[in-house]
Amino acid sequence: MKSFLKEFKEFAMQGNVMNMAVGIIIGAAFTAIVTSLVDDILSPVIGLIVNVNFSDLVLTISGVDLKYGSFIMAVINFLIVAFVLFIIVKALNKASSLAKKNEEEEAPTTKECPYCKSEISIEATRCPHCTSELSEEPSDK
């Protein structure tokens, strides 16, 4: 049993699990913000524009209420979250691509043989393809 608990503790303290836990907590907080945005701001504005209060949209069939207005708001909520996440991911991708451009380029590991134009190791003194001897700085003639 001690081994099992030790293994569980190691699993729970791994970086991936902790990152996932933080992500879930942030996601829950973000969901509360988006829900408030939709329920308290967008729903009334959309209701004014289309002259409909979505929360009042209910279809009653044989005594069963189908609250399709709530469903419409859930779809709008989803679209808002998806759009915001799209914008965030797009901004992060752009920032990471800018960071990659700013990094120094790696030193080349290959060069072109001046005689046969084959790609060879940068340290080669003889071309393995045409067997030409390569000077330290081959001429481009």
Coordinates of N, CA and C in Angstrom, one line a residue:
M1 N 0.8 -1.2 0.0 CA 0.0 0.0 0.0 C 0.9 1.3 0.0
K2 N 2.0 1.2 0.7 CA 2.9 2.4 0.8 C 3.4 2.7 -0.6
S3 N 3.8 1.6 -1.4 CA 4.3 1.7 -2.7 C 3.3 2.4 -3.6
F4 N 2.0 2.0 -3.5 CA 0.9 2.6 -4.3 C 0.8 4.1 -4.0
L5 N 0.8 4.4 -2.7 CA 0.6 5.8 -2.3 C 1.8 6.7 -2.8
K6 N 3.0 6.1 -2.7 CA 4.2 6.8 -3.2 C 4.1 7.0 -4.7
E7 N 3.7 6.0 -5.4 CA 3.5 6.1 -6.9 C 2.5 7.2 -7.2
F8 N 1.4 7.2 -6.5 CA 0.3 8.2 -6.7 C 0.9 9.6 -6.4
K9 N 1.6 9.8 -5.4 CA 2.2 11.1 -5.0 C 3.1 11.5 -6.2
E10 N 4.0 10.7 -6.7 CA 4.9 11.0 -7.8 C 4.1 11.4 -9.0
F11 N 3.0 10.7 -9.3 CA 2.1 11.0 -10.4 C 1.5 12.3 -10.3
A12 N 0.9 12.6 -9.1 CA 0.2 13.8 -8.8 C 1.1 15.1 -8.9
M13 N 2.4 14.9 -8.6 CA 3.3 16.0 -8.5 C 4.0 16.2 -9.8
Q14 N 3.8 15.4 -10.8 CA 4.4 15.6 -12.1 C 4.0 17.0 -12.7
G15 N 4.8 17.5 -13.5 CA 4.6 18.8 -14.1 C 3.3 18.8 -14.9
N16 N 3.1 17.8 -15.7 CA 1.9 17.7 -16.6 C 0.6 17.7 -15.8
V17 N 0.6 17.0 -14.7 CA -0.7 17.0 -13.9 C -0.9 18.3 -13.2
M18 N 0.1 18.9 -12.7 CA 0.0 20.3 -12.1 C -0.5 21.3 -13.2
N19 N 0.1 21.2 -14.3 CA -0.3 22.2 -15.4 C -1.7 22.0 -15.8
M20 N -2.1 20.7 -15.8 CA -3.5 20.4 -16.2 C -4.5 21.0 -15.1
A21 N -4.1 20.8 -13.8 CA -4.9 21.3 -12.7 C -5.1 22.8 -12.8
V22 N -4.0 23.5 -13.0 CA -4.0 25.0 -13.2 C -4.9 25.3 -14.3
G23 N -4.8 24.6 -15.4 CA -5.6 24.9 -16.6 C -7.1 24.7 -16.3
I24 N -7.4 23.7 -15.6 CA -8.8 23.5 -15.2 C -9.4 24.6 -14.4
I25 N -8.6 25.0 -13.4 CA -9.0 26.1 -12.5 C -9.2 27.4 -13.3
I26 N -8.2 27.7 -14.1 CA -8.3 28.9 -15.0 C -9.5 28.8 -15.9
G27 N -9.7 27.6 -16.4 CA -10.9 27.4 -17.3 C -12.2 27.6 -16.6
A28 N -12.3 27.2 -15.4 CA -13.5 27.4 -14.6 C -13.8 28.8 -14.4
A29 N -12.7 29.6 -14.0 CA -12.8 31.0 -13.8 C -13.2 31.7 -15.1
F30 N -12.6 31.3 -16.2 CA -12.9 31.9 -17.5 C -14.3 31.6 -17.9
T31 N -14.8 30.4 -17.6 CA -16.2 30.0 -17.9 C -17.2 30.9 -17.1
A32 N -16.9 31.2 -15.9 CA -17.7 32.1 -15.1 C -17.8 33.5 -15.7
I33 N -16.6 34.0 -16.2 CA -16.6 35.3 -16.8 C -17.4 35.3 -18.1
V34 N -17.2 34.3 -18.9 CA -18.0 34.2 -20.2 C -19.5 34.1 -19.9
T35 N -19.8 33.3 -19.0 CA -21.2 33.1 -18.6 C -21.9 34.4 -18.2
S36 N -21.2 35.1 -17.4 CA -21.6 36.5 -17.0 C -21.8 37.4 -18.2
L37 N -20.8 37.4 -19.0 CA -20.8 38.2 -20.2 C -22.0 37.9 -21.1
V38 N -22.3 36.6 -21.3 CA -23.4 36.2 -22.1 C -24.7 36.5 -21.4
D39 N -24.9 36.1 -20.1 CA -26.1 36.2 -19.4 C -26.5 37.7 -19.1
D40 N -25.5 38.5 -18.7 CA -25.7 39.8 -18.2 C -25.6 40.9 -19.2
I41 N -24.8 40.7 -20.2 CA -24.6 41.7 -21.2 C -25.1 41.4 -22.6
L42 N -24.6 40.3 -23.1 CA -25.0 40.0 -24.5 C -26.5 39.6 -24.7
S43 N -27.0 38.7 -23.8 CA -28.4 38.3 -23.9 C -29.3 39.5 -23.9
P44 N -29.2 40.4 -23.0 CA -30.1 41.6 -23.0 C -29.9 42.4 -24.3
V45 N -28.7 42.6 -24.8 CA -28.4 43.4 -26.0 C -29.0 42.7 -27.2
I46 N -28.8 41.3 -27.3 CA -29.4 40.6 -28.4 C -30.9 40.6 -28.3
G47 N -31.4 40.5 -27.1 CA -32.8 40.5 -26.9 C -33.4 41.9 -27.4
L48 N -32.7 43.0 -27.1 CA -33.2 44.3 -27.6 C -33.2 44.4 -29.1
I49 N -32.1 43.8 -29.7 CA -32.0 43.9 -31.2 C -33.1 43.1 -31.8
V50 N -33.3 41.8 -31.4 CA -34.3 41.0 -32.1 C -35.6 41.0 -31.3
N51 N -35.7 41.8 -30.3 CA -36.9 42.0 -29.5 C -37.4 40.7 -28.9
V52 N -36.5 39.8 -28.4 CA -36.8 38.6 -27.8 C -36.0 38.4 -26.6
N53 N -36.6 37.9 -25.5 CA -35.8 37.5 -24.3 C -35.6 36.0 -24.4
F54 N -34.3 35.6 -24.7 CA -34.1 34.1 -24.9 C -34.5 33.3 -23.7
S55 N -34.3 33.8 -22.5 CA -34.7 33.0 -21.4 C -36.2 32.6 -21.3
D56 N -37.0 33.5 -22.0 CA -38.4 33.2 -22.0 C -38.9 32.3 -23.1
L57 N -37.9 31.9 -24.0 CA -38.3 31.0 -25.1 C -38.4 29.5 -24.5
V58 N -39.7 29.1 -24.4 CA -40.0 27.8 -23.9 C -41.1 27.2 -24.7
L59 N -40.9 25.9 -25.0 CA -41.9 25.2 -25.8 C -42.5 24.1 -24.9
T60 N -43.8 24.1 -24.6 CA -44.4 23.2 -23.7 C -45.1 22.1 -24.5
I61 N -44.7 20.9 -24.3 CA -45.4 19.8 -25.0 C -45.8 18.7 -24.0
S62 N -47.1 18.5 -23.9 CA -47.6 17.5 -22.9 C -47.1 17.8 -21.5
G63 N -47.0 19.0 -21.1 CA -46.6 19.4 -19.8 C -45.1 19.4 -19.6
V64 N -44.3 19.1 -20.6 CA -42.9 19.1 -20.5 C -42.4 20.4 -21.2
D65 N -41.6 21.2 -20.4 CA -41.0 22.4 -20.9 C -39.7 22.2 -21.6
L66 N -39.6 22.6 -22.9 CA -38.4 22.5 -23.7 C -37.8 24.0 -23.7
K67 N -36.8 24.2 -23.0 CA -36.2 25.6 -22.8 C -35.2 25.8 -23.9
Y68 N -35.7 26.0 -25.1 CA -34.8 26.1 -26.3 C -34.1 27.5 -26.3
G69 N -34.6 28.5 -25.5 CA -33.9 29.8 -25.4 C -32.6 29.6 -24.6
S70 N -32.7 28.7 -23.6 CA -31.4 28.5 -22.8 C -30.4 27.8 -23.7
F71 N -30.9 26.9 -24.6 CA -30.0 26.2 -25.5 C -29.3 27.2 -26.5
I72 N -30.1 28.1 -27.0 CA -29.6 29.1 -27.9 C -28.5 29.9 -27.2
M73 N -28.7 30.3 -25.9 CA -27.7 31.0 -25.2 C -26.5 30.2 -24.9
A74 N -26.6 28.9 -24.7 CA -25.5 28.0 -24.5 C -24.7 27.9 -25.8
V75 N -25.3 27.9 -27.0 CA -24.6 27.9 -28.2 C -23.9 29.2 -28.4
I76 N -24.5 30.3 -28.1 CA -23.8 31.6 -28.2 C -22.6 31.7 -27.2
N77 N -22.8 31.2 -26.0 CA -21.7 31.1 -25.1 C -20.6 30.3 -25.6
F78 N -20.9 29.1 -26.2 CA -19.8 28.3 -26.8 C -19.1 29.1 -27.9
L79 N -19.8 29.7 -28.8 CA -19.2 30.5 -29.9 C -18.3 31.6 -29.4
I80 N -18.7 32.2 -28.3 CA -17.9 33.3 -27.8 C -16.6 32.7 -27.2
V81 N -16.7 31.6 -26.4 CA -15.5 31.0 -25.9 C -14.6 30.5 -27.0
A82 N -15.1 29.9 -28.0 CA -14.3 29.4 -29.1 C -13.6 30.5 -29.8
F83 N -14.3 31.6 -30.0 CA -13.7 32.8 -30.7 C -12.6 33.4 -29.8
V84 N -12.8 33.5 -28.6 CA -11.8 34.1 -27.7 C -10.6 33.2 -27.6
L85 N -10.8 31.9 -27.5 CA -9.7 30.9 -27.5 C -8.9 31.0 -28.9
F86 N -9.6 31.1 -30.0 CA -9.0 31.2 -31.3 C -8.1 32.5 -31.3
I87 N -8.6 33.6 -30.8 CA -7.8 34.8 -30.8 C -6.6 34.7 -29.9
I88 N -6.7 34.0 -28.8 CA -5.6 33.8 -27.8 C -4.5 32.9 -28.5
V89 N -5.0 31.8 -29.0 CA -4.0 30.9 -29.7 C -3.3 31.5 -30.9
K90 N -4.1 32.3 -31.6 CA -3.5 33.0 -32.8 C -2.4 33.9 -32.3
A91 N -2.7 34.7 -31.3 CA -1.7 35.7 -30.7 C -0.5 34.9 -30.2
L92 N -0.7 33.8 -29.5 CA 0.4 33.1 -28.9 C 1.3 32.5 -30.0
N93 N 0.6 32.0 -31.1 CA 1.4 31.4 -32.2 C 2.2 32.5 -32.9
K94 N 1.6 33.7 -33.0 CA 2.4 34.8 -33.7 C 3.5 35.2 -32.8
A95 N 3.3 35.3 -31.5 CA 4.4 35.7 -30.6 C 5.5 34.6 -30.6
S96 N 5.2 33.4 -30.6 CA 6.2 32.3 -30.7 C 7.0 32.3 -32.0
S97 N 6.3 32.7 -33.1 CA 7.0 32.7 -34.4 C 7.9 33.9 -34.4
L98 N 7.5 35.0 -33.8 CA 8.4 36.2 -33.7 C 9.6 35.9 -32.8
A99 N 9.4 35.1 -31.8 CA 10.5 34.7 -30.9 C 11.5 33.8 -31.7
K100 N 11.0 32.9 -32.5 CA 11.8 32.0 -33.3 C 12.7 32.8 -34.3
K101 N 12.1 33.9 -34.9 CA 12.8 34.7 -35.9 C 14.0 35.4 -35.2
N102 N 13.8 35.8 -33.9 CA 14.8 36.5 -33.2 C 15.9 35.7 -32.8
E103 N 15.7 34.3 -32.7 CA 16.8 33.5 -32.3 C 17.9 33.4 -33.3
E104 N 19.1 33.2 -32.9 CA 20.1 33.0 -33.9 C 20.0 31.8 -34.7
E105 N 20.3 31.8 -36.0 CA 20.2 30.6 -36.8 C 21.4 29.7 -36.4
E106 N 21.1 28.4 -36.5 CA 22.1 27.4 -36.1 C 23.2 27.4 -37.2
A107 N 24.4 27.1 -36.7 CA 25.5 27.1 -37.7 C 25.3 25.9 -38.7
P108 N 25.6 26.2 -39.9 CA 25.4 25.1 -40.9 C 26.2 23.9 -40.6
T109 N 25.6 22.7 -40.9 CA 26.4 21.5 -40.7 C 26.8 20.9 -42.0
T110 N 26.3 21.4 -43.1 CA 26.6 20.9 -44.5 C 27.1 22.1 -45.4
K111 N 27.7 21.7 -46.4 CA 28.1 22.7 -47.5 C 27.9 22.0 -48.8
E112 N 28.1 22.8 -49.9 CA 27.9 22.3 -51.2 C 29.3 22.1 -51.8
C113 N 29.5 20.9 -52.4 CA 30.8 20.7 -53.1 C 30.9 21.7 -54.3
P114 N 32.0 22.4 -54.5 CA 32.1 23.4 -55.5 C 32.2 22.7 -56.9
Y115 N 32.5 21.4 -56.9 CA 32.7 20.7 -58.2 C 31.5 20.0 -58.7
C116 N 30.9 19.2 -57.8 CA 29.7 18.4 -58.3 C 28.4 18.9 -57.7
K117 N 28.5 19.9 -56.8 CA 27.3 20.6 -56.2 C 26.5 19.6 -55.3
S118 N 27.1 18.6 -54.8 CA 26.5 17.7 -53.8 C 26.6 18.3 -52.5
E119 N 25.6 17.9 -51.6 CA 25.6 18.4 -50.2 C 26.5 17.5 -49.4
I120 N 27.5 18.1 -48.7 CA 28.5 17.3 -48.0 C 28.7 17.9 -46.6
S121 N 29.3 17.2 -45.7 CA 29.6 17.6 -44.4 C 30.4 18.9 -44.4
I122 N 30.2 19.8 -43.5 CA 31.0 21.0 -43.4 C 32.4 20.8 -43.1
E123 N 32.7 19.7 -42.5 CA 34.1 19.3 -42.1 C 34.8 18.5 -43.1
A124 N 34.2 18.1 -44.2 CA 34.8 17.3 -45.2 C 35.9 18.0 -45.9
T125 N 37.0 17.2 -46.2 CA 38.2 17.8 -46.9 C 38.2 17.2 -48.3
R126 N 37.4 16.1 -48.5 CA 37.3 15.5 -49.8 C 35.8 15.2 -50.1
C127 N 35.3 15.4 -51.3 CA 33.9 15.1 -51.6 C 33.7 13.6 -51.7
P128 N 32.8 13.0 -51.0 CA 32.5 11.6 -51.1 C 31.8 11.2 -52.4
H129 N 31.3 12.2 -53.1 CA 30.6 11.9 -54.4 C 31.5 11.9 -55.6
C130 N 32.3 13.0 -55.7 CA 33.2 13.2 -56.9 C 34.6 13.0 -56.5
T131 N 34.9 12.8 -55.3 CA 36.3 12.6 -54.7 C 37.2 13.7 -54.9
S132 N 36.7 14.9 -55.2 CA 37.6 16.1 -55.4 C 38.1 16.5 -54.0
E133 N 39.4 17.0 -54.0 CA 39.9 17.5 -52.8 C 39.3 18.9 -52.6
L134 N 38.9 19.2 -51.4 CA 38.3 20.5 -51.1 C 39.3 21.4 -50.4
S135 N 39.5 22.6 -50.8 CA 40.3 23.5 -50.1 C 39.5 24.0 -48.9
E136 N 40.2 24.7 -48.0 CA 39.5 25.2 -46.8 C 38.4 26.2 -47.2
E137 N 38.7 27.0 -48.2 CA 37.7 28.0 -48.7 C 37.6 27.8 -50.2
P138 N 36.7 26.9 -50.7 CA 36.7 26.7 -52.2 C 36.2 28.0 -52.9
S139 N 36.8 28.1 -54.1 CA 36.4 29.3 -54.9 C 35.0 29.0 -55.6
D140 N 34.3 30.0 -55.9 CA 33.0 29.8 -56.5 C 33.1 29.9 -58.0
K141 N 34.3 29.5 -58.6 CA 34.5 29.6 -60.0 C 34.0 28.3 -60.7

